[in-house]
Each structure stands twice: as structure tokens, then as C-alpha cells.
PDB file of C-alpha atoms in Angstrom:
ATOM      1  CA  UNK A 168     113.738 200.278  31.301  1.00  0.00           C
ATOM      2  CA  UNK A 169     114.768 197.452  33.449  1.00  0.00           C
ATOM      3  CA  UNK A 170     115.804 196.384  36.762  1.00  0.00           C
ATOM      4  CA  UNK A 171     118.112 193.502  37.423  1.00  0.00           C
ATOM      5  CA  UNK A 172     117.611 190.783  39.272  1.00  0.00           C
ATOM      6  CA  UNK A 173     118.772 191.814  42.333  1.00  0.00           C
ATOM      7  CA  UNK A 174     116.747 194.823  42.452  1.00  0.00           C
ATOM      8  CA  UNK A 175     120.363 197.104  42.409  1.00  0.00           C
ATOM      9  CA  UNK A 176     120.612 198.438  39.909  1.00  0.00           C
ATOM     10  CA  UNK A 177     118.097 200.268  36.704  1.00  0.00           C
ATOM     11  CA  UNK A 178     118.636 200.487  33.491  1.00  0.00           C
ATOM     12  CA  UNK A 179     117.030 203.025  31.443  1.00  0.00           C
ATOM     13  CA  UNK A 180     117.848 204.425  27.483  1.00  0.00           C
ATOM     14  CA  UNK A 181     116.750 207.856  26.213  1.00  0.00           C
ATOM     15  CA  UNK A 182     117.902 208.945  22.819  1.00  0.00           C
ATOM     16  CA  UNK A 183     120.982 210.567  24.253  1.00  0.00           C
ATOM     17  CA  UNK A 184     122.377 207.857  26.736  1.00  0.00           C
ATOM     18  CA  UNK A 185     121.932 204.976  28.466  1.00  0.00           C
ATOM     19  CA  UNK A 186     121.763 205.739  32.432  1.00  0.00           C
ATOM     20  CA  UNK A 187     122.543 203.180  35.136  1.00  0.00           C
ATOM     21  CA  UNK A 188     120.780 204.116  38.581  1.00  0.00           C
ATOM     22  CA  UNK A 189     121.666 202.500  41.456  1.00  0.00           C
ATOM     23  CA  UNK A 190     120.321 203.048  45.115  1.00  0.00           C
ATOM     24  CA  UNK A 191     123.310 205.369  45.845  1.00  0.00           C
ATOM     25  CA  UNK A 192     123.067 207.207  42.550  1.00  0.00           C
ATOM     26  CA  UNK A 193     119.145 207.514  43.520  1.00  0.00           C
ATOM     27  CA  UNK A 194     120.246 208.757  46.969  1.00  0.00           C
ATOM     28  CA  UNK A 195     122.281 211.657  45.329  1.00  0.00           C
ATOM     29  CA  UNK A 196     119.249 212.440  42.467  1.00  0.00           C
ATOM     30  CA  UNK A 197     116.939 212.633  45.259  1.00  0.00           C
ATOM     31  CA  UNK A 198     119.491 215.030  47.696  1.00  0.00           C
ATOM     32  CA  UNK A 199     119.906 217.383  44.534  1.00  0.00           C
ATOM     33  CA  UNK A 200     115.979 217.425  44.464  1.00  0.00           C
ATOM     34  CA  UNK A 201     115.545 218.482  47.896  1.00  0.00           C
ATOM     35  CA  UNK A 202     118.257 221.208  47.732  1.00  0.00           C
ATOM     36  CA  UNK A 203     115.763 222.756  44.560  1.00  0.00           C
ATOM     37  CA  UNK A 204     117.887 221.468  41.993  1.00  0.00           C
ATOM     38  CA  UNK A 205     115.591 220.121  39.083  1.00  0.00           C
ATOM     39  CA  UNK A 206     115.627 216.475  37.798  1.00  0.00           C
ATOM     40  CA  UNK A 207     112.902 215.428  35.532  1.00  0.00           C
ATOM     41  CA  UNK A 208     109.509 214.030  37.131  1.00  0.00           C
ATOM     42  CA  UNK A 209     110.154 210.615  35.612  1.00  0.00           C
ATOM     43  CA  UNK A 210     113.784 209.993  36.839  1.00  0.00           C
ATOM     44  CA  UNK A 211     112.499 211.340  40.190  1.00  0.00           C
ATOM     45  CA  UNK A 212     109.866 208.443  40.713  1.00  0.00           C
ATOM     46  CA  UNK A 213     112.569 206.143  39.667  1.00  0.00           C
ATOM     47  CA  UNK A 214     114.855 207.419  42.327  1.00  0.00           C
ATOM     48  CA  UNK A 215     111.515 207.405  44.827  1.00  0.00           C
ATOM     49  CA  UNK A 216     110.982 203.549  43.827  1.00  0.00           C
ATOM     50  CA  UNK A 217     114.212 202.317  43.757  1.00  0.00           C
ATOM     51  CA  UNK A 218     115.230 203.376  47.311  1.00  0.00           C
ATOM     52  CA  UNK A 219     111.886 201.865  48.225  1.00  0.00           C
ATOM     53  CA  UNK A 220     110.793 205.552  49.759  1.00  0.00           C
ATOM     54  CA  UNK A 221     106.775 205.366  50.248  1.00  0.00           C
ATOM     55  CA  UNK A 222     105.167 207.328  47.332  1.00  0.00           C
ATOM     56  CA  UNK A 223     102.136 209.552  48.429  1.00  0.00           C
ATOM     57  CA  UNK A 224     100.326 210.982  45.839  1.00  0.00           C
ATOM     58  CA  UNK A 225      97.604 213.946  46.042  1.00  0.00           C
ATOM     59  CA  UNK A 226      95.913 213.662  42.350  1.00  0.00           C
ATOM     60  CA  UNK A 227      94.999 217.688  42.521  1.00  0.00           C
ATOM     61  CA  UNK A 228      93.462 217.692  39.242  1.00  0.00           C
ATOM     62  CA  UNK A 229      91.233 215.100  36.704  1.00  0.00           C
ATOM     63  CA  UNK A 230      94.158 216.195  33.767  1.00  0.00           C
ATOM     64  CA  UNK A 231      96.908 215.002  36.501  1.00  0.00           C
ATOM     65  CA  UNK A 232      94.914 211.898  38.009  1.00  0.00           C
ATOM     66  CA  UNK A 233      94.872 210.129  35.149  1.00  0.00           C
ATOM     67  CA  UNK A 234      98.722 210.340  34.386  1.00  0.00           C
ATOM     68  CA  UNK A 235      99.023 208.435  38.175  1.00  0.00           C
ATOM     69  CA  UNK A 236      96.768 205.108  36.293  1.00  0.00           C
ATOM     70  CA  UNK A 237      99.557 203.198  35.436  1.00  0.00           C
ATOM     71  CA  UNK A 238     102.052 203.712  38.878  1.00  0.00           C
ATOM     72  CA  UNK A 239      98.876 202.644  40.965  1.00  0.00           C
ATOM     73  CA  UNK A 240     100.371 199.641  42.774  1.00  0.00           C
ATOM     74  CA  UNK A 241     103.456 201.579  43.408  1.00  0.00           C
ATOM     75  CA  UNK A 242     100.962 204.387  45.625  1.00  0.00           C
ATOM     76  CA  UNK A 243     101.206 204.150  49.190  1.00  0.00           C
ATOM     77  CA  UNK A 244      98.784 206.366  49.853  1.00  0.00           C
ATOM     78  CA  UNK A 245      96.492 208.322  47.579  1.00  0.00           C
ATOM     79  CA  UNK A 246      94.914 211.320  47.863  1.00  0.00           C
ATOM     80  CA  UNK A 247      91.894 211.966  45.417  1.00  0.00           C
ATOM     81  CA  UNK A 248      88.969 214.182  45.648  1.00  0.00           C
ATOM     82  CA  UNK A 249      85.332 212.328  44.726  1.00  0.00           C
ATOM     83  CA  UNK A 250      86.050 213.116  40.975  1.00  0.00           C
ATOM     84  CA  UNK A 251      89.329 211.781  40.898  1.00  0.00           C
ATOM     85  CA  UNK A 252      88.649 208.351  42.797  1.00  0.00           C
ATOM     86  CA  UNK A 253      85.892 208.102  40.407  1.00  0.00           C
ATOM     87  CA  UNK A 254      88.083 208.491  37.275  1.00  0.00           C
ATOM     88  CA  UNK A 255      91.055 206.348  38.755  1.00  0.00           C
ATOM     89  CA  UNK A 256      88.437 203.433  40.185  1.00  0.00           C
ATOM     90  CA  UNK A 257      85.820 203.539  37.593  1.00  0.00           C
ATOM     91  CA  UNK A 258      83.122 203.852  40.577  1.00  0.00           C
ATOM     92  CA  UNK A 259      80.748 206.635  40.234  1.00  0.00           C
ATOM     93  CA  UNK A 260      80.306 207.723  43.757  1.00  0.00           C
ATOM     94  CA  UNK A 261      76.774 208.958  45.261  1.00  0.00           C
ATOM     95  CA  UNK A 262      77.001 207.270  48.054  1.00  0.00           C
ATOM     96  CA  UNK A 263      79.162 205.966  51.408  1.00  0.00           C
ATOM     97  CA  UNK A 264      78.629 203.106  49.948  1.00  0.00           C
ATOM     98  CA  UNK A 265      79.857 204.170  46.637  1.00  0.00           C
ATOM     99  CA  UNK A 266      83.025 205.648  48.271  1.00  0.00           C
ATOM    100  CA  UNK A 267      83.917 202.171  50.163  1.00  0.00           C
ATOM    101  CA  UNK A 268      83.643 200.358  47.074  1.00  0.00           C
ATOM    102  CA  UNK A 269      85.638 203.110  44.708  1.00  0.00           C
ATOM    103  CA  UNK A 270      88.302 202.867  47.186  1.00  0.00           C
ATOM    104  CA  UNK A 271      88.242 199.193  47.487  1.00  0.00           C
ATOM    105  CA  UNK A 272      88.856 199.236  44.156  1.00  0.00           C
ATOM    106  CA  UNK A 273      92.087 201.410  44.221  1.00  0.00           C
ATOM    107  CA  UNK A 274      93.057 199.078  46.348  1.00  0.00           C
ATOM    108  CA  UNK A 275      92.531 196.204  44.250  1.00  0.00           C
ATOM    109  CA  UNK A 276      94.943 197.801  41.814  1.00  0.00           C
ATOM    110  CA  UNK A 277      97.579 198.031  44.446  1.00  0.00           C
ATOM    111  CA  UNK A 278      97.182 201.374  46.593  1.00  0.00           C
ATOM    112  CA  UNK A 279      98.171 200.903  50.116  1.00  0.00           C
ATOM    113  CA  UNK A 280      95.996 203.711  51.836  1.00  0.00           C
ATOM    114  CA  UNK A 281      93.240 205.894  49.873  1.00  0.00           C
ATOM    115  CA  UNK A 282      92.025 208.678  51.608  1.00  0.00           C
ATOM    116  CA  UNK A 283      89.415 209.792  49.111  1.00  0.00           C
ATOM    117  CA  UNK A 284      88.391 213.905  50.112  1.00  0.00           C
ATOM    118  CA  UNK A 285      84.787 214.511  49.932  1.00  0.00           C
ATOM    119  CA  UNK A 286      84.441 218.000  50.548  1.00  0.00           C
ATOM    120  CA  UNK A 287      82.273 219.147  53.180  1.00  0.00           C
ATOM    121  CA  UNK A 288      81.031 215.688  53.698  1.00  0.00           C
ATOM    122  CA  UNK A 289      84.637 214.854  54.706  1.00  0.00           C
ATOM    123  CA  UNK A 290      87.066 211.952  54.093  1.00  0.00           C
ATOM    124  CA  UNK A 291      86.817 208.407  53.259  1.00  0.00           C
ATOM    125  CA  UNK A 292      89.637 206.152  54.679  1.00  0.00           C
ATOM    126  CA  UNK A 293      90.701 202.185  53.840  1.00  0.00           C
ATOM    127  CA  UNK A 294      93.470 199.690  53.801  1.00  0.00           C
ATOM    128  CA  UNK A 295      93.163 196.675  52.817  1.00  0.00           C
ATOM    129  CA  UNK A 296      92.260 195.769  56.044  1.00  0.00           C
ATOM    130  CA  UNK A 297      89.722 198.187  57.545  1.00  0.00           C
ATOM    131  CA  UNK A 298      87.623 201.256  56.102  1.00  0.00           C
ATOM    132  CA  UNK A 299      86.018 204.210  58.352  1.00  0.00           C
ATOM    133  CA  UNK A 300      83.975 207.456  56.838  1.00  0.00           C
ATOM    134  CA  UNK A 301      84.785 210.715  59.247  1.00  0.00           C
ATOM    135  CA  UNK A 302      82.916 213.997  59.131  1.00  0.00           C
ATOM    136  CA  UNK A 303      84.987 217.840  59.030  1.00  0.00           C
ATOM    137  CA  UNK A 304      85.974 219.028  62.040  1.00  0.00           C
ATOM    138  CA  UNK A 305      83.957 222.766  61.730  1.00  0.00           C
ATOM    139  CA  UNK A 306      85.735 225.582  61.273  1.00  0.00           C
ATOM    140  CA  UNK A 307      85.777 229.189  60.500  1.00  0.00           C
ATOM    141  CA  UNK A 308      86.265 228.928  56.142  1.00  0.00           C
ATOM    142  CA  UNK A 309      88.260 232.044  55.242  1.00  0.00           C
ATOM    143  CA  UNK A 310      90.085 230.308  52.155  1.00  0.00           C
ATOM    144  CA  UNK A 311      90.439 227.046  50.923  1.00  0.00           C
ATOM    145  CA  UNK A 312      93.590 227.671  49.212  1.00  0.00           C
ATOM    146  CA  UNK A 313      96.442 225.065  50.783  1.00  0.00           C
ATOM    147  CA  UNK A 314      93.404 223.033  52.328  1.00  0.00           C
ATOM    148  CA  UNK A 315      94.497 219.913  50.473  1.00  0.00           C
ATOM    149  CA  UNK A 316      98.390 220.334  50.688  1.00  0.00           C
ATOM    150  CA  UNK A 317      97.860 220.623  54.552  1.00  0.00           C
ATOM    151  CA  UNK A 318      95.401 217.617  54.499  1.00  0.00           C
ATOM    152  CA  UNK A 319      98.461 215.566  52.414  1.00  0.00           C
ATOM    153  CA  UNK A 320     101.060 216.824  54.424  1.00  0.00           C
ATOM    154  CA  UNK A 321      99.448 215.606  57.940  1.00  0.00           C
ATOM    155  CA  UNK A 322      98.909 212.233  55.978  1.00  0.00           C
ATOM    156  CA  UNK A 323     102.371 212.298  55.571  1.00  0.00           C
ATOM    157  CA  UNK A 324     103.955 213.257  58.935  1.00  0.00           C
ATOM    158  CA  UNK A 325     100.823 210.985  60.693  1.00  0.00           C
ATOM    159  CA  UNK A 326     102.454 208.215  58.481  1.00  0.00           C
ATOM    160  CA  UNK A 327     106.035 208.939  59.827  1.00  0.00           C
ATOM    161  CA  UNK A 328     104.628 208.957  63.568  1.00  0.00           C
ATOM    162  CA  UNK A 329     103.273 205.558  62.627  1.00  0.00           C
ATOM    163  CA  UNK A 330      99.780 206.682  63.854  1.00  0.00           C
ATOM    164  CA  UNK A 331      96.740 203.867  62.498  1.00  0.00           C
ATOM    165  CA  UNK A 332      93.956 204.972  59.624  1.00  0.00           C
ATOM    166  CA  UNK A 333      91.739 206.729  61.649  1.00  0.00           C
ATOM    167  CA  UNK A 334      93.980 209.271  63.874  1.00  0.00           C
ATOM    168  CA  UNK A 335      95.573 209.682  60.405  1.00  0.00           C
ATOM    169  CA  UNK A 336      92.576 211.123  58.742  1.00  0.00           C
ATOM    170  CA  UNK A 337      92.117 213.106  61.778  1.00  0.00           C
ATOM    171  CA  UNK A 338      95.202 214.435  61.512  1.00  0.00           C
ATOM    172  CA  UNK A 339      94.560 215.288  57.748  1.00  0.00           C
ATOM    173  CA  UNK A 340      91.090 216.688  58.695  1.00  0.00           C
ATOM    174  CA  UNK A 341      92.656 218.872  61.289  1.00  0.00           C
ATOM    175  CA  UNK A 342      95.287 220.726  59.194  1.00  0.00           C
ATOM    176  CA  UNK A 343      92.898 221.195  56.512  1.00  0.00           C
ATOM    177  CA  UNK A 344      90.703 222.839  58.743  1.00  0.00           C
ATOM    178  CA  UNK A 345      93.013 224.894  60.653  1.00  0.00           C
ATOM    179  CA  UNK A 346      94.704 225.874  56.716  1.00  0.00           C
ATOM    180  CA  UNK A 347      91.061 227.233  55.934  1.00  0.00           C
ATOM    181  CA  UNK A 348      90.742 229.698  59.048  1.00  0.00           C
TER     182      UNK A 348
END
């Protein structure tokens, strides 16, 4: 796979073909996504990263964490739970402590915003620039099921209403606990 020079333009050989992608071919791959159509997972990050869209990523599971290692710097934000950070960082996390330096070291590999979940303790939050731990906001638990989509999805749209790191991870912390009621 390559790109040219002028960023324009990728070029990328399976057995069967050689495929030129350009930002209005990735435009069209990425409409046919939305409209349920299926492309394959690795032409749409491609498409993502060639029409520069910000890539948010919610690891969900250790098995599908570790298939994110090698598009790190290409995250804008991340998503992991305590487990995952610790896999993708290499910090074992006990701590506060431990959770400011596991996601300083995302970071470090080129992740924009990590917001790593830590359960009931709740959510750990840095940029490059600044860090803050905030507690749940309590709430009635009926189900946890969608707790994490709703958290990633409020990262998301608080990301799109340009909001700063910590009304962002309130916002996350809110639809996770209104998902679990």
C-alpha cells in the first residue's frame, strides 16, 4: 500500500487487482457504508484516513484491542476499559496514578484523546495537554447492556459540539448512566 506524495491518491494490490482510492472514491466507499452496504473493515479505515475523518475507536474486547496496536497514532480518541489500556499501553493499572500514566502512554504512541472506562470507579480523561479522573454520575443499574456504545457515542457527538475534555467525559458518563436505567 502506498500513498503518493500529495496525499491524493492510495494505492493498494490484493491478489485480484490493484485499486486506486482517491478522496472522492473514499467519499462514495464511505456513502455505500452508511446506506448498510458492506465494504471490508480494512478498505473502510482507508476511506476513514484518507478523507482525514477523525477515527474513534471503542476497543470492546482484549481479542479486538489488540488488532487496534498498530493504527494507534491514527486514533483520535480511544475508548478502552482498564484491561484494554493495560494491554494497548503496557501499564498495569492499580492506581489513578497508574491510569494517568497508561494513558500518557497511549498518547505517546499517537492517540489524540483516551478516555480509559473504569467501571464503577468511572473514567479517566487526557490529551496531550491536560488529564482529569471523574467519578459515575449514580444511577438506578437495570442493565449494562449499550452502557459503553452510549458512553462512545456522547464522546462522539460532545466532539462534534466541540465541547473541551472534561464536559466530554461528562457527557459520556451521562449517557452511560441514563443507558443503564
Amino acid at each position: 500500500m502506498t500513498v503518493d506524495e500529495n496525499d491524493e491518491r492510495l494505492f493498494f494490490m490484493t491478489k485480484e487487482s490493484k485499486n486506486i482510492l482517491t478522496r472522492e472514491s473514499c467519499q462514495k466507499e464511505l456513502v455505500r457504508w452508511a446506506k448498510g452496504e458492506m465494504i471490508p473493515d480494512a478498505v473502510l479505515l482507508i476511506v476513514m484516513l484518507l478523507i482525514f475523518v477523525p477515527l474513534f475507536v471503542d476497543t470492546v474486547s482484549t481479542v479486538k484491542a489488540v488488532k487496534v496496536k498498530d493504527i494507534l497514532p491514527k486514533i483520535h480518541t480511544l475508548k478502552p476499559n482498564k484491561i484494554e489500556a493495560e494491554l494497548l499501553s503496557g501499564v498495569k493499572i492499580e492506581t489513578e496514578e497508574d491510569a494517568e500514566k497508561a494513558a500518557k502512554a497511549l498518547i505517546e504512541k499517537g492517540v489524540r484523546r483516551v478516555f480509559i472506562s473504569m467501571g464503577s470507579k468511572g473514567v479517566f480523561a487526557a490529551t496531550a495537554k491536560e488529564s482529569l479522573w471523574h467519578g459515575i454520575i449514580p444511577g438506578k443499574m437495570v442493565n449494562t447492556t449499550g452502557c459503553g456504545d452510549a458512553f462512545m457515542g456522547a464522546l462522539v457527538w460532545a466532539y462534534l459540539e466541540g465541547m473541551n475534555l472534561e464536559d466530554t467525559a461528562k457527557a459520556g458518563l451521562a449517557a452511560g448512566s441514563i443507558a443503564m436505567e
